[in-house]
């Protein structure tokens, strides 16, 4: 009946690109599959989860959802959740963790539509930006603006805002997903 007294983790070589891009037949990080398989209905609603990895472009692009001899739902229930409890991570922190994990996945679901007349993009109004903003606890308009606009400082010190191109918005969204996952991993 001992208790954990101390630990140290070093996050060297975290392959952040695996969040958004993998080789065909390779899974992303196990936590995503475990979360989707083990979440309760109330958690699915609270964290804006879709049903299964096939419904997330960042997970479905490689075509690999399952690994032989790994039961993601069981790993979630008997592995990860008890580990969180053993570490003394409270409900508020756990809610934040789960919100961020879901946010990482939803970043890949943002549908950016190029403007017809200018080199910029707008987020399609399908509710995904609202769900993502909810998970990050920010205003949806502020989130879209942060992803679609870049602010530069001119030589005279003045601030200049410029719309991002379609490819820049996609890269900014992927960078947000990777940075969020990296932050969760380091936490």
PDB file of C-alpha atoms in Angstrom:
ATOM      1  CA  UNK A   1       0.000   0.000   0.000  1.00  0.00           C
ATOM      2  CA  UNK A   2       2.725   2.543  -0.790  1.00  0.00           C
ATOM      3  CA  UNK A   3       2.195   5.866  -2.500  1.00  0.00           C
ATOM      4  CA  UNK A   4       4.109   7.642  -5.212  1.00  0.00           C
ATOM      5  CA  UNK A   5       6.461  10.162  -3.631  1.00  0.00           C
ATOM      6  CA  UNK A   6       8.325  11.613  -6.588  1.00  0.00           C
ATOM      7  CA  UNK A   7       8.912  11.224 -10.298  1.00  0.00           C
ATOM      8  CA  UNK A   8      10.662  12.888 -13.171  1.00  0.00           C
ATOM      9  CA  UNK A   9       9.860  12.678 -16.848  1.00  0.00           C
ATOM     10  CA  UNK A  10      11.961  13.863 -19.721  1.00  0.00           C
ATOM     11  CA  UNK A  11      10.052  14.475 -22.966  1.00  0.00           C
ATOM     12  CA  UNK A  12      12.969  14.141 -25.358  1.00  0.00           C
ATOM     13  CA  UNK A  13      12.202  13.253 -28.937  1.00  0.00           C
ATOM     14  CA  UNK A  14       8.449  13.740 -28.809  1.00  0.00           C
ATOM     15  CA  UNK A  15       7.517  13.264 -32.439  1.00  0.00           C
ATOM     16  CA  UNK A  16       5.000  16.123 -32.694  1.00  0.00           C
ATOM     17  CA  UNK A  17       4.482  15.616 -36.420  1.00  0.00           C
ATOM     18  CA  UNK A  18       2.738  12.296 -35.639  1.00  0.00           C
ATOM     19  CA  UNK A  19      -0.195  14.327 -34.337  1.00  0.00           C
ATOM     20  CA  UNK A  20      -1.071  15.484 -37.872  1.00  0.00           C
ATOM     21  CA  UNK A  21       0.890  13.272 -40.276  1.00  0.00           C
ATOM     22  CA  UNK A  22       1.854   9.624 -40.271  1.00  0.00           C
ATOM     23  CA  UNK A  23       2.840   6.960 -42.733  1.00  0.00           C
ATOM     24  CA  UNK A  24       0.102   4.739 -44.138  1.00  0.00           C
ATOM     25  CA  UNK A  25      -0.749   2.025 -41.597  1.00  0.00           C
ATOM     26  CA  UNK A  26       0.755   3.885 -38.616  1.00  0.00           C
ATOM     27  CA  UNK A  27      -1.314   5.084 -35.668  1.00  0.00           C
ATOM     28  CA  UNK A  28      -0.963   8.410 -33.944  1.00  0.00           C
ATOM     29  CA  UNK A  29      -0.482   8.590 -30.173  1.00  0.00           C
ATOM     30  CA  UNK A  30      -2.313   5.832 -28.258  1.00  0.00           C
ATOM     31  CA  UNK A  31      -4.012   8.321 -25.938  1.00  0.00           C
ATOM     32  CA  UNK A  32      -6.325   9.507 -28.730  1.00  0.00           C
ATOM     33  CA  UNK A  33      -7.603   6.006 -29.540  1.00  0.00           C
ATOM     34  CA  UNK A  34      -7.954   5.139 -25.856  1.00  0.00           C
ATOM     35  CA  UNK A  35      -9.853   8.357 -25.151  1.00  0.00           C
ATOM     36  CA  UNK A  36     -12.273   7.799 -28.023  1.00  0.00           C
ATOM     37  CA  UNK A  37     -12.821   4.128 -27.147  1.00  0.00           C
ATOM     38  CA  UNK A  38     -13.181   4.593 -23.389  1.00  0.00           C
ATOM     39  CA  UNK A  39     -15.056   7.889 -23.030  1.00  0.00           C
ATOM     40  CA  UNK A  40     -18.526   7.709 -21.534  1.00  0.00           C
ATOM     41  CA  UNK A  41     -21.539   9.254 -23.273  1.00  0.00           C
ATOM     42  CA  UNK A  42     -21.446  12.227 -20.888  1.00  0.00           C
ATOM     43  CA  UNK A  43     -17.734  12.723 -21.641  1.00  0.00           C
ATOM     44  CA  UNK A  44     -18.458  12.512 -25.384  1.00  0.00           C
ATOM     45  CA  UNK A  45     -20.943  15.330 -24.982  1.00  0.00           C
ATOM     46  CA  UNK A  46     -18.821  17.435 -22.630  1.00  0.00           C
ATOM     47  CA  UNK A  47     -15.614  17.147 -24.681  1.00  0.00           C
ATOM     48  CA  UNK A  48     -17.342  17.360 -28.091  1.00  0.00           C
ATOM     49  CA  UNK A  49     -16.071  13.918 -29.092  1.00  0.00           C
ATOM     50  CA  UNK A  50     -17.062  12.231 -32.323  1.00  0.00           C
ATOM     51  CA  UNK A  51     -17.604   8.494 -32.496  1.00  0.00           C
ATOM     52  CA  UNK A  52     -14.329   6.714 -33.163  1.00  0.00           C
ATOM     53  CA  UNK A  53     -11.042   7.586 -34.843  1.00  0.00           C
ATOM     54  CA  UNK A  54     -12.477   7.160 -38.352  1.00  0.00           C
ATOM     55  CA  UNK A  55     -14.384  10.424 -37.762  1.00  0.00           C
ATOM     56  CA  UNK A  56     -11.208  12.477 -37.283  1.00  0.00           C
ATOM     57  CA  UNK A  57      -9.131  13.371 -40.315  1.00  0.00           C
ATOM     58  CA  UNK A  58      -5.899  13.451 -38.298  1.00  0.00           C
ATOM     59  CA  UNK A  59      -6.474   9.846 -37.196  1.00  0.00           C
ATOM     60  CA  UNK A  60      -8.110   8.412 -40.304  1.00  0.00           C
ATOM     61  CA  UNK A  61      -5.552   9.574 -42.881  1.00  0.00           C
ATOM     62  CA  UNK A  62      -3.185   6.665 -42.189  1.00  0.00           C
ATOM     63  CA  UNK A  63      -5.952   4.054 -42.293  1.00  0.00           C
ATOM     64  CA  UNK A  64      -4.800   2.386 -39.069  1.00  0.00           C
ATOM     65  CA  UNK A  65      -7.235   2.357 -36.166  1.00  0.00           C
ATOM     66  CA  UNK A  66      -6.508  -0.851 -34.264  1.00  0.00           C
ATOM     67  CA  UNK A  67      -3.419  -2.709 -33.105  1.00  0.00           C
ATOM     68  CA  UNK A  68      -3.428  -6.458 -32.480  1.00  0.00           C
ATOM     69  CA  UNK A  69      -3.650  -7.368 -28.802  1.00  0.00           C
ATOM     70  CA  UNK A  70      -4.472  -3.800 -27.700  1.00  0.00           C
ATOM     71  CA  UNK A  71      -7.943  -3.029 -26.377  1.00  0.00           C
ATOM     72  CA  UNK A  72      -8.045   0.759 -26.314  1.00  0.00           C
ATOM     73  CA  UNK A  73     -11.181   0.981 -24.164  1.00  0.00           C
ATOM     74  CA  UNK A  74      -9.695  -1.412 -21.599  1.00  0.00           C
ATOM     75  CA  UNK A  75      -6.355   0.453 -21.621  1.00  0.00           C
ATOM     76  CA  UNK A  76      -8.311   3.642 -20.904  1.00  0.00           C
ATOM     77  CA  UNK A  77     -10.361   2.165 -18.057  1.00  0.00           C
ATOM     78  CA  UNK A  78      -7.752  -0.040 -16.379  1.00  0.00           C
ATOM     79  CA  UNK A  79      -4.555   1.771 -17.335  1.00  0.00           C
ATOM     80  CA  UNK A  80      -4.801   5.486 -17.910  1.00  0.00           C
ATOM     81  CA  UNK A  81      -7.668   6.467 -15.604  1.00  0.00           C
ATOM     82  CA  UNK A  82      -6.220   4.641 -12.564  1.00  0.00           C
ATOM     83  CA  UNK A  83      -2.804   6.172 -13.327  1.00  0.00           C
ATOM     84  CA  UNK A  84      -4.323   9.658 -13.322  1.00  0.00           C
ATOM     85  CA  UNK A  85      -5.960   8.911  -9.995  1.00  0.00           C
ATOM     86  CA  UNK A  86      -2.744   7.428  -8.534  1.00  0.00           C
ATOM     87  CA  UNK A  87      -0.873  10.592  -9.468  1.00  0.00           C
ATOM     88  CA  UNK A  88      -3.400  12.631  -7.511  1.00  0.00           C
ATOM     89  CA  UNK A  89      -4.569  14.617 -10.526  1.00  0.00           C
ATOM     90  CA  UNK A  90      -7.838  16.281  -9.554  1.00  0.00           C
ATOM     91  CA  UNK A  91     -11.089  16.645 -11.438  1.00  0.00           C
ATOM     92  CA  UNK A  92     -10.394  20.188 -12.655  1.00  0.00           C
ATOM     93  CA  UNK A  93      -7.013  19.232 -14.093  1.00  0.00           C
ATOM     94  CA  UNK A  94      -8.431  16.046 -15.606  1.00  0.00           C
ATOM     95  CA  UNK A  95     -11.224  18.025 -17.269  1.00  0.00           C
ATOM     96  CA  UNK A  96      -8.634  20.408 -18.694  1.00  0.00           C
ATOM     97  CA  UNK A  97      -6.528  17.518 -19.931  1.00  0.00           C
ATOM     98  CA  UNK A  98      -9.477  15.851 -21.663  1.00  0.00           C
ATOM     99  CA  UNK A  99     -10.607  19.163 -23.183  1.00  0.00           C
ATOM    100  CA  UNK A 100      -7.153  19.717 -24.665  1.00  0.00           C
ATOM    101  CA  UNK A 101      -6.933  16.168 -26.036  1.00  0.00           C
ATOM    102  CA  UNK A 102     -10.261  16.667 -27.776  1.00  0.00           C
ATOM    103  CA  UNK A 103      -9.150  20.097 -29.017  1.00  0.00           C
ATOM    104  CA  UNK A 104      -6.083  18.556 -30.652  1.00  0.00           C
ATOM    105  CA  UNK A 105      -8.329  16.213 -32.617  1.00  0.00           C
ATOM    106  CA  UNK A 106     -10.807  18.952 -33.531  1.00  0.00           C
ATOM    107  CA  UNK A 107      -8.033  21.108 -34.991  1.00  0.00           C
ATOM    108  CA  UNK A 108      -7.945  18.651 -37.877  1.00  0.00           C
ATOM    109  CA  UNK A 109     -11.681  19.068 -38.424  1.00  0.00           C
ATOM    110  CA  UNK A 110     -11.616  22.798 -39.094  1.00  0.00           C
ATOM    111  CA  UNK A 111     -12.682  23.325 -42.674  1.00  0.00           C
ATOM    112  CA  UNK A 112     -10.892  26.357 -44.080  1.00  0.00           C
ATOM    113  CA  UNK A 113     -12.411  27.726 -47.276  1.00  0.00           C
ATOM    114  CA  UNK A 114     -10.281  29.969 -49.500  1.00  0.00           C
ATOM    115  CA  UNK A 115     -11.755  33.390 -50.289  1.00  0.00           C
ATOM    116  CA  UNK A 116     -12.673  33.803 -53.938  1.00  0.00           C
ATOM    117  CA  UNK A 117     -11.269  37.315 -54.294  1.00  0.00           C
ATOM    118  CA  UNK A 118      -8.347  37.612 -51.862  1.00  0.00           C
ATOM    119  CA  UNK A 119      -5.616  35.238 -50.748  1.00  0.00           C
ATOM    120  CA  UNK A 120      -7.078  34.318 -47.391  1.00  0.00           C
ATOM    121  CA  UNK A 121      -9.380  31.744 -45.827  1.00  0.00           C
ATOM    122  CA  UNK A 122     -12.430  31.669 -43.599  1.00  0.00           C
ATOM    123  CA  UNK A 123     -13.497  28.840 -41.374  1.00  0.00           C
ATOM    124  CA  UNK A 124     -16.625  27.082 -42.645  1.00  0.00           C
ATOM    125  CA  UNK A 125     -19.587  27.714 -40.360  1.00  0.00           C
ATOM    126  CA  UNK A 126     -20.244  24.095 -39.353  1.00  0.00           C
ATOM    127  CA  UNK A 127     -19.892  24.570 -35.599  1.00  0.00           C
ATOM    128  CA  UNK A 128     -16.403  23.056 -35.335  1.00  0.00           C
ATOM    129  CA  UNK A 129     -14.737  26.393 -34.559  1.00  0.00           C
ATOM    130  CA  UNK A 130     -17.311  26.932 -31.787  1.00  0.00           C
ATOM    131  CA  UNK A 131     -16.595  23.492 -30.298  1.00  0.00           C
ATOM    132  CA  UNK A 132     -12.861  24.075 -30.524  1.00  0.00           C
ATOM    133  CA  UNK A 133     -13.155  27.497 -28.910  1.00  0.00           C
ATOM    134  CA  UNK A 134     -15.272  25.981 -26.126  1.00  0.00           C
ATOM    135  CA  UNK A 135     -12.574  23.366 -25.452  1.00  0.00           C
ATOM    136  CA  UNK A 136      -9.865  26.060 -25.361  1.00  0.00           C
ATOM    137  CA  UNK A 137     -12.142  28.386 -23.309  1.00  0.00           C
ATOM    138  CA  UNK A 138     -11.779  31.226 -25.814  1.00  0.00           C
ATOM    139  CA  UNK A 139     -14.120  33.224 -28.024  1.00  0.00           C
ATOM    140  CA  UNK A 140     -14.674  31.557 -31.450  1.00  0.00           C
ATOM    141  CA  UNK A 141     -14.070  34.813 -33.347  1.00  0.00           C
ATOM    142  CA  UNK A 142     -10.815  35.396 -31.475  1.00  0.00           C
ATOM    143  CA  UNK A 143      -9.667  31.849 -32.239  1.00  0.00           C
ATOM    144  CA  UNK A 144     -10.443  32.153 -35.937  1.00  0.00           C
ATOM    145  CA  UNK A 145      -8.704  35.523 -36.091  1.00  0.00           C
ATOM    146  CA  UNK A 146      -5.639  34.162 -34.287  1.00  0.00           C
ATOM    147  CA  UNK A 147      -5.354  31.371 -36.865  1.00  0.00           C
ATOM    148  CA  UNK A 148      -6.188  33.436 -39.954  1.00  0.00           C
ATOM    149  CA  UNK A 149      -4.366  36.735 -39.274  1.00  0.00           C
ATOM    150  CA  UNK A 150      -0.710  37.505 -38.744  1.00  0.00           C
ATOM    151  CA  UNK A 151       0.535  40.634 -37.066  1.00  0.00           C
ATOM    152  CA  UNK A 152       3.874  42.092 -38.088  1.00  0.00           C
ATOM    153  CA  UNK A 153       5.863  44.971 -36.664  1.00  0.00           C
ATOM    154  CA  UNK A 154       6.970  47.558 -39.213  1.00  0.00           C
ATOM    155  CA  UNK A 155      10.407  49.188 -38.962  1.00  0.00           C
ATOM    156  CA  UNK A 156       8.749  52.249 -37.394  1.00  0.00           C
ATOM    157  CA  UNK A 157       7.258  50.050 -34.642  1.00  0.00           C
ATOM    158  CA  UNK A 158       3.694  50.152 -35.914  1.00  0.00           C
ATOM    159  CA  UNK A 159       1.647  46.962 -36.071  1.00  0.00           C
ATOM    160  CA  UNK A 160       0.445  45.620 -39.409  1.00  0.00           C
ATOM    161  CA  UNK A 161      -2.145  42.864 -39.702  1.00  0.00           C
ATOM    162  CA  UNK A 162      -2.246  40.636 -42.767  1.00  0.00           C
ATOM    163  CA  UNK A 163      -4.560  37.817 -43.763  1.00  0.00           C
ATOM    164  CA  UNK A 164      -2.880  34.415 -44.016  1.00  0.00           C
ATOM    165  CA  UNK A 165      -3.002  32.440 -47.219  1.00  0.00           C
ATOM    166  CA  UNK A 166      -4.972  29.206 -47.262  1.00  0.00           C
ATOM    167  CA  UNK A 167      -1.827  27.088 -46.801  1.00  0.00           C
ATOM    168  CA  UNK A 168      -0.636  29.327 -43.949  1.00  0.00           C
ATOM    169  CA  UNK A 169      -3.960  28.880 -42.129  1.00  0.00           C
ATOM    170  CA  UNK A 170      -3.714  25.095 -42.517  1.00  0.00           C
ATOM    171  CA  UNK A 171      -0.135  25.165 -41.190  1.00  0.00           C
ATOM    172  CA  UNK A 172      -1.167  27.420 -38.268  1.00  0.00           C
ATOM    173  CA  UNK A 173      -3.977  25.018 -37.352  1.00  0.00           C
ATOM    174  CA  UNK A 174      -1.618  22.029 -37.466  1.00  0.00           C
ATOM    175  CA  UNK A 175       0.930  23.947 -35.399  1.00  0.00           C
ATOM    176  CA  UNK A 176      -1.768  24.653 -32.797  1.00  0.00           C
ATOM    177  CA  UNK A 177      -2.615  20.936 -32.618  1.00  0.00           C
ATOM    178  CA  UNK A 178       1.045  19.952 -32.308  1.00  0.00           C
ATOM    179  CA  UNK A 179       1.857  22.603 -29.710  1.00  0.00           C
ATOM    180  CA  UNK A 180      -1.220  21.705 -27.648  1.00  0.00           C
ATOM    181  CA  UNK A 181      -0.337  18.012 -27.712  1.00  0.00           C
ATOM    182  CA  UNK A 182       3.278  18.820 -26.826  1.00  0.00           C
ATOM    183  CA  UNK A 183       2.114  20.956 -23.899  1.00  0.00           C
ATOM    184  CA  UNK A 184      -0.187  18.203 -22.634  1.00  0.00           C
ATOM    185  CA  UNK A 185       2.630  15.680 -22.947  1.00  0.00           C
ATOM    186  CA  UNK A 186       5.045  17.874 -20.998  1.00  0.00           C
ATOM    187  CA  UNK A 187       2.448  18.648 -18.337  1.00  0.00           C
TER     188      UNK A 187
END
